[in-house]
PDB file of C-alpha atoms in Angstrom:
ATOM      1  CA  SER A   1       0.019  -0.004   0.002  1.00  0.00           C
ATOM      2  CA  ARG A   2       1.133   3.523  -0.804  1.00  0.00           C
ATOM      3  CA  PRO A   3       1.703   6.097   1.976  1.00  0.00           C
ATOM      4  CA  GLU A   4      -0.716   8.980   2.262  1.00  0.00           C
ATOM      5  CA  PRO A   5       0.535  12.147   0.488  1.00  0.00           C
ATOM      6  CA  ILE A   6       1.554  14.988   2.867  1.00  0.00           C
ATOM      7  CA  LEU A   7      -0.751  17.940   2.491  1.00  0.00           C
ATOM      8  CA  HIS A   8       0.730  21.381   3.003  1.00  0.00           C
ATOM      9  CA  PHE A   9      -2.587  23.045   3.636  1.00  0.00           C
ATOM     10  CA  ARG A  10      -5.256  22.595   6.178  1.00  0.00           C
ATOM     11  CA  PRO A  11      -8.516  21.528   4.656  1.00  0.00           C
ATOM     12  CA  THR A  12     -11.176  24.161   5.395  1.00  0.00           C
ATOM     13  CA  THR A  13     -14.252  23.330   7.307  1.00  0.00           C
ATOM     14  CA  ARG A  14     -16.133  26.410   6.097  1.00  0.00           C
ATOM     15  CA  ARG A  15     -19.695  26.193   5.182  1.00  0.00           C
ATOM     16  CA  ALA A  16     -20.693  27.444   1.793  1.00  0.00           C
ATOM     17  CA  THR A  17     -23.088  30.006   3.343  1.00  0.00           C
ATOM     18  CA  GLY A  18     -20.715  33.014   2.874  1.00  0.00           C
ATOM     19  CA  PRO A  19     -17.516  34.615   4.166  1.00  0.00           C
ATOM     20  CA  ARG A  20     -16.669  34.533   7.833  1.00  0.00           C
ATOM     21  CA  PRO A  21     -17.606  37.556   9.916  1.00  0.00           C
ATOM     22  CA  ALA A  22     -13.907  38.502  10.611  1.00  0.00           C
ATOM     23  CA  THR A  23     -13.204  38.692   6.922  1.00  0.00           C
ATOM     24  CA  MET A  24     -16.196  40.898   6.398  1.00  0.00           C
ATOM     25  CA  ALA A  25     -15.169  43.301   9.142  1.00  0.00           C
ATOM     26  CA  SER A  26     -11.592  43.658   7.860  1.00  0.00           C
ATOM     27  CA  ALA A  27     -12.724  44.329   4.327  1.00  0.00           C
ATOM     28  CA  GLY A  28     -13.687  47.933   5.330  1.00  0.00           C
ATOM     29  CA  ILE A  29     -10.322  48.839   6.925  1.00  0.00           C
ATOM     30  CA  PRO A  30      -8.014  50.422   4.412  1.00  0.00           C
ATOM     31  CA  LYS A  31      -4.450  49.085   4.027  1.00  0.00           C
ATOM     32  CA  ARG A  32      -3.046  52.664   3.802  1.00  0.00           C
ATOM     33  CA  TRP A  33      -4.253  55.575   5.829  1.00  0.00           C
ATOM     34  CA  ALA A  34      -4.632  59.128   4.568  1.00  0.00           C
ATOM     35  CA  TRP A  35      -1.733  60.467   6.640  1.00  0.00           C
ATOM     36  CA  THR A  36       0.622  57.492   6.304  1.00  0.00           C
ATOM     37  CA  PHE A  37       2.822  59.430   3.870  1.00  0.00           C
ATOM     38  CA  LEU A  38       3.933  61.674   6.754  1.00  0.00           C
ATOM     39  CA  LEU A  39       5.444  58.841   8.795  1.00  0.00           C
ATOM     40  CA  GLU A  40       6.952  57.220   5.699  1.00  0.00           C
ATOM     41  CA  GLY A  41       8.408  60.516   4.587  1.00  0.00           C
ATOM     42  CA  ALA A  42       9.913  61.126   8.040  1.00  0.00           C
ATOM     43  CA  LYS A  43      11.421  57.629   8.124  1.00  0.00           C
ATOM     44  CA  PHE A  44      12.890  58.123   4.629  1.00  0.00           C
ATOM     45  CA  ARG A  45      14.385  61.520   5.526  1.00  0.00           C
ATOM     46  CA  ALA A  46      15.872  60.177   8.782  1.00  0.00           C
ATOM     47  CA  GLY A  47      17.435  57.273   6.853  1.00  0.00           C
ATOM     48  CA  ARG A  48      18.864  59.636   4.269  1.00  0.00           C
ATOM     49  CA  LEU A  49      20.260  61.917   6.947  1.00  0.00           C
ATOM     50  CA  TYR A  50      21.911  58.957   8.694  1.00  0.00           C
ATOM     51  CA  GLU A  51      23.427  57.654   5.445  1.00  0.00           C
ATOM     52  CA  THR A  52      24.681  61.096   4.485  1.00  0.00           C
ATOM     53  CA  PHE A  53      26.289  61.549   7.895  1.00  0.00           C
ATOM     54  CA  TRP A  54      27.817  58.094   7.935  1.00  0.00           C
ATOM     55  CA  ASN A  55      29.354  58.513   4.473  1.00  0.00           C
ATOM     56  CA  SER A  56      30.532  62.127   4.867  1.00  0.00           C
ATOM     57  CA  GLN A  57      34.068  63.315   5.418  1.00  0.00           C
ATOM     58  CA  SER A  58      35.183  62.649   8.995  1.00  0.00           C
ATOM     59  CA  SER A  59      36.468  66.234   9.531  1.00  0.00           C
ATOM     60  CA  LEU A  60      33.077  67.696   8.586  1.00  0.00           C
ATOM     61  CA  LYS A  61      31.217  64.956  10.453  1.00  0.00           C
ATOM     62  CA  TYR A  62      32.889  65.511  13.811  1.00  0.00           C
ATOM     63  CA  THR A  63      32.831  69.291  13.409  1.00  0.00           C
ATOM     64  CA  VAL A  64      29.072  69.229  13.044  1.00  0.00           C
ATOM     65  CA  VAL A  65      28.484  66.652  15.777  1.00  0.00           C
ATOM     66  CA  PHE A  66      31.009  67.812  18.439  1.00  0.00           C
ATOM     67  CA  LEU A  67      32.503  71.232  17.717  1.00  0.00           C
ATOM     68  CA  TYR A  68      29.380  73.282  16.986  1.00  0.00           C
ATOM     69  CA  PRO A  69      27.255  71.894  19.870  1.00  0.00           C
ATOM     70  CA  GLY A  70      30.298  72.213  22.156  1.00  0.00           C
ATOM     71  CA  ALA A  71      30.801  75.813  21.265  1.00  0.00           C
ATOM     72  CA  LEU A  72      27.113  76.562  21.745  1.00  0.00           C
ATOM     73  CA  PHE A  73      27.111  74.803  25.098  1.00  0.00           C
ATOM     74  CA  TRP A  74      30.221  76.724  26.245  1.00  0.00           C
ATOM     75  CA  VAL A  75      28.785  80.106  25.305  1.00  0.00           C
ATOM     76  CA  ARG A  76      25.476  79.284  26.960  1.00  0.00           C
ATOM     77  CA  TRP A  77      27.242  77.977  30.090  1.00  0.00           C
ATOM     78  CA  ARG A  78      29.413  81.047  30.329  1.00  0.00           C
ATOM     79  CA  ALA A  79      26.376  83.373  29.981  1.00  0.00           C
ATOM     80  CA  GLU A  80      24.578  81.503  32.772  1.00  0.00           C
ATOM     81  CA  THR A  81      27.414  81.220  35.268  1.00  0.00           C
ATOM     82  CA  LYS A  82      29.537  84.402  34.828  1.00  0.00           C
ATOM     83  CA  TYR A  83      29.034  88.140  34.539  1.00  0.00           C
ATOM     84  CA  LYS A  84      30.535  90.166  31.666  1.00  0.00           C
ATOM     85  CA  TYR A  85      32.304  93.432  32.445  1.00  0.00           C
ATOM     86  CA  SER A  86      33.703  95.934  29.901  1.00  0.00           C
ATOM     87  CA  VAL A  87      36.929  97.438  31.154  1.00  0.00           C
ATOM     88  CA  PHE A  88      38.306 100.810  30.081  1.00  0.00           C
ATOM     89  CA  ILE A  89      41.635 102.332  31.096  1.00  0.00           C
ATOM     90  CA  ALA A  90      41.637 106.114  31.251  1.00  0.00           C
ATOM     91  CA  ASP A  91      45.390 106.760  31.489  1.00  0.00           C
ATOM     92  CA  LYS A  92      47.838 105.628  28.826  1.00  0.00           C
ATOM     93  CA  GLU A  93      50.586 105.166  31.438  1.00  0.00           C
ATOM     94  CA  ILE A  94      48.808 102.351  33.239  1.00  0.00           C
ATOM     95  CA  GLU A  95      47.779 100.233  30.267  1.00  0.00           C
ATOM     96  CA  PRO A  96      49.061  96.685  30.454  1.00  0.00           C
ATOM     97  CA  PRO A  97      52.354  96.027  28.559  1.00  0.00           C
ATOM     98  CA  GLU A  98      52.121  94.634  25.068  1.00  0.00           C
ATOM     99  CA  PRO A  99      52.804  90.917  24.752  1.00  0.00           C
ATOM    100  CA  THR A 100      55.979  89.845  23.034  1.00  0.00           C
ATOM    101  CA  HIS A 101      54.834  86.622  21.329  1.00  0.00           C
ATOM    102  CA  ARG A 102      53.790  86.157  17.672  1.00  0.00           C
ATOM    103  CA  LEU A 103      50.045  86.592  18.243  1.00  0.00           C
ATOM    104  CA  LYS A 104      50.446  89.942  20.000  1.00  0.00           C
ATOM    105  CA  SER A 105      47.957  91.620  17.691  1.00  0.00           C
ATOM    106  CA  LEU A 106      45.211  89.362  19.130  1.00  0.00           C
ATOM    107  CA  PHE A 107      46.201  89.951  22.742  1.00  0.00           C
ATOM    108  CA  THR A 108      47.062  93.677  22.882  1.00  0.00           C
ATOM    109  CA  TRP A 109      45.029  95.859  25.197  1.00  0.00           C
ATOM    110  CA  LYS A 110      41.878  97.396  23.711  1.00  0.00           C
ATOM    111  CA  ASN A 111      39.582  99.677  25.682  1.00  0.00           C
ATOM    112  CA  GLY A 112      36.223  98.042  26.285  1.00  0.00           C
ATOM    113  CA  SER A 113      37.660  94.535  26.352  1.00  0.00           C
ATOM    114  CA  PRO A 114      35.233  92.057  27.927  1.00  0.00           C
ATOM    115  CA  PHE A 115      36.164  90.148  31.048  1.00  0.00           C
ATOM    116  CA  TYR A 116      34.060  87.386  32.600  1.00  0.00           C
ATOM    117  CA  PHE A 117      33.998  86.744  36.306  1.00  0.00           C
ATOM    118  CA  PRO A 118      31.907  84.590  38.688  1.00  0.00           C
ATOM    119  CA  ALA A 119      29.483  86.190  41.143  1.00  0.00           C
ATOM    120  CA  MET A 120      31.933  86.096  44.051  1.00  0.00           C
ATOM    121  CA  ALA A 121      34.851  87.893  42.293  1.00  0.00           C
ATOM    122  CA  SER A 122      36.325  90.981  43.864  1.00  0.00           C
ATOM    123  CA  VAL A 123      37.645  94.224  42.350  1.00  0.00           C
ATOM    124  CA  LYS A 124      41.164  92.942  43.201  1.00  0.00           C
ATOM    125  CA  ASP A 125      40.474  89.917  40.938  1.00  0.00           C
ATOM    126  CA  LEU A 126      39.475  92.237  38.110  1.00  0.00           C
ATOM    127  CA  LYS A 127      42.716  94.200  38.336  1.00  0.00           C
ATOM    128  CA  ALA A 128      44.790  91.013  38.524  1.00  0.00           C
ATOM    129  CA  SER A 129      43.045  89.670  35.424  1.00  0.00           C
ATOM    130  CA  VAL A 130      43.533  92.889  33.441  1.00  0.00           C
ATOM    131  CA  TYR A 131      47.259  93.102  34.306  1.00  0.00           C
ATOM    132  CA  GLY A 132      48.012  89.424  34.185  1.00  0.00           C
ATOM    133  CA  GLY A 133      48.637  88.849  37.914  1.00  0.00           C
ATOM    134  CA  GLU A 134      48.526  90.743  41.185  1.00  0.00           C
ATOM    135  CA  LYS A 135      52.267  91.546  41.075  1.00  0.00           C
ATOM    136  CA  ASN A 136      51.826  93.395  37.742  1.00  0.00           C
ATOM    137  CA  VAL A 137      49.109  95.767  38.966  1.00  0.00           C
ATOM    138  CA  PRO A 138      50.612  99.320  39.189  1.00  0.00           C
ATOM    139  CA  LYS A 139      50.402 101.089  42.523  1.00  0.00           C
ATOM    140  CA  GLY A 140      47.594 103.603  42.840  1.00  0.00           C
ATOM    141  CA  VAL A 141      45.310 102.034  40.231  1.00  0.00           C
ATOM    142  CA  ARG A 142      41.638 102.482  41.109  1.00  0.00           C
ATOM    143  CA  ALA A 143      38.503 101.072  39.620  1.00  0.00           C
ATOM    144  CA  GLY A 144      35.095 102.685  39.438  1.00  0.00           C
ATOM    145  CA  CYS A 145      32.266 103.939  37.327  1.00  0.00           C
ATOM    146  CA  TYR A 146      30.065 107.057  37.154  1.00  0.00           C
ATOM    147  CA  GLY A 147      32.505 108.913  39.440  1.00  0.00           C
ATOM    148  CA  ARG A 148      32.346 106.345  42.207  1.00  0.00           C
ATOM    149  CA  MET A 149      35.409 104.467  43.356  1.00  0.00           C
ATOM    150  CA  MET A 150      35.394 100.785  44.345  1.00  0.00           C
ATOM    151  CA  GLU A 151      37.668  99.316  47.011  1.00  0.00           C
ATOM    152  CA  ASP A 152      39.765  96.270  46.235  1.00  0.00           C
ATOM    153  CA  SER A 153      37.839  94.150  48.716  1.00  0.00           C
ATOM    154  CA  ASP A 154      34.437  94.977  47.233  1.00  0.00           C
ATOM    155  CA  ASN A 155      32.434  92.254  45.572  1.00  0.00           C
ATOM    156  CA  LEU A 156      32.520  93.136  41.849  1.00  0.00           C
ATOM    157  CA  ALA A 157      28.942  92.165  41.038  1.00  0.00           C
ATOM    158  CA  LEU A 158      27.469  94.051  44.008  1.00  0.00           C
ATOM    159  CA  ALA A 159      29.657  97.105  43.338  1.00  0.00           C
ATOM    160  CA  VAL A 160      28.512  97.229  39.727  1.00  0.00           C
ATOM    161  CA  ARG A 161      24.906  96.843  40.711  1.00  0.00           C
ATOM    162  CA  THR A 162      25.164  99.530  43.405  1.00  0.00           C
ATOM    163  CA  PHE A 163      27.597 102.104  41.901  1.00  0.00           C
ATOM    164  CA  CYS A 164      27.248 101.641  38.149  1.00  0.00           C
ATOM    165  CA  LYS A 165      23.440 101.528  37.839  1.00  0.00           C
ATOM    166  CA  ARG A 166      23.780  97.956  36.470  1.00  0.00           C
ATOM    167  CA  ASP A 167      25.911  99.231  33.597  1.00  0.00           C
ATOM    168  CA  PRO A 168      29.017  96.962  33.695  1.00  0.00           C
ATOM    169  CA  LYS A 169      31.447  99.528  32.242  1.00  0.00           C
ATOM    170  CA  ILE A 170      34.362  99.744  34.616  1.00  0.00           C
ATOM    171  CA  VAL A 171      37.047 102.442  34.302  1.00  0.00           C
ATOM    172  CA  LEU A 172      40.558 102.028  35.674  1.00  0.00           C
ATOM    173  CA  TRP A 173      42.635 105.105  36.401  1.00  0.00           C
ATOM    174  CA  GLU A 174      45.702 106.078  38.414  1.00  0.00           C
ATOM    175  CA  GLU A 175      45.050 107.969  41.536  1.00  0.00           C
ATOM    176  CA  ALA A 176      47.437 110.820  42.267  1.00  0.00           C
ATOM    177  CA  ALA A 177      49.315 110.058  45.506  1.00  0.00           C
TER     178      ALA A 177
END
């Protein structure tokens, strides 16, 4: 006797009265929705962006991914954690000495140069920063604004708020002894 053939399908037990109710309900649901193109378009664009990034030059790739966001983060962090002061020197004799290295044009003194300090900095810290150290600050140099003089021990942020009407333009001058 011959073996029974193996059937790869299940014989149906449907009655010939019509389609099943589940088939009838799913016939009204569309295969593609009206707004499906939005999701498909977004997926396509994301894939294209990823492929473009992966296959781009490494110098451009890492500049865009690390350098630009890092620079933006640093500027934002500095703006949120430090105060900016514009420093002017009234007397030519007390200006800081010019640097002697090759990039001196970038680092020479310019009136109105910005300096950034934390909230707890003192006027003494400002002078040390302008002159490149406490030992380089000339004797008799005073700081102030709007005709008011600040002491070296004054908190810089509070002095500017009190004396300078919240205008952070600080003038340095030499007091006659």
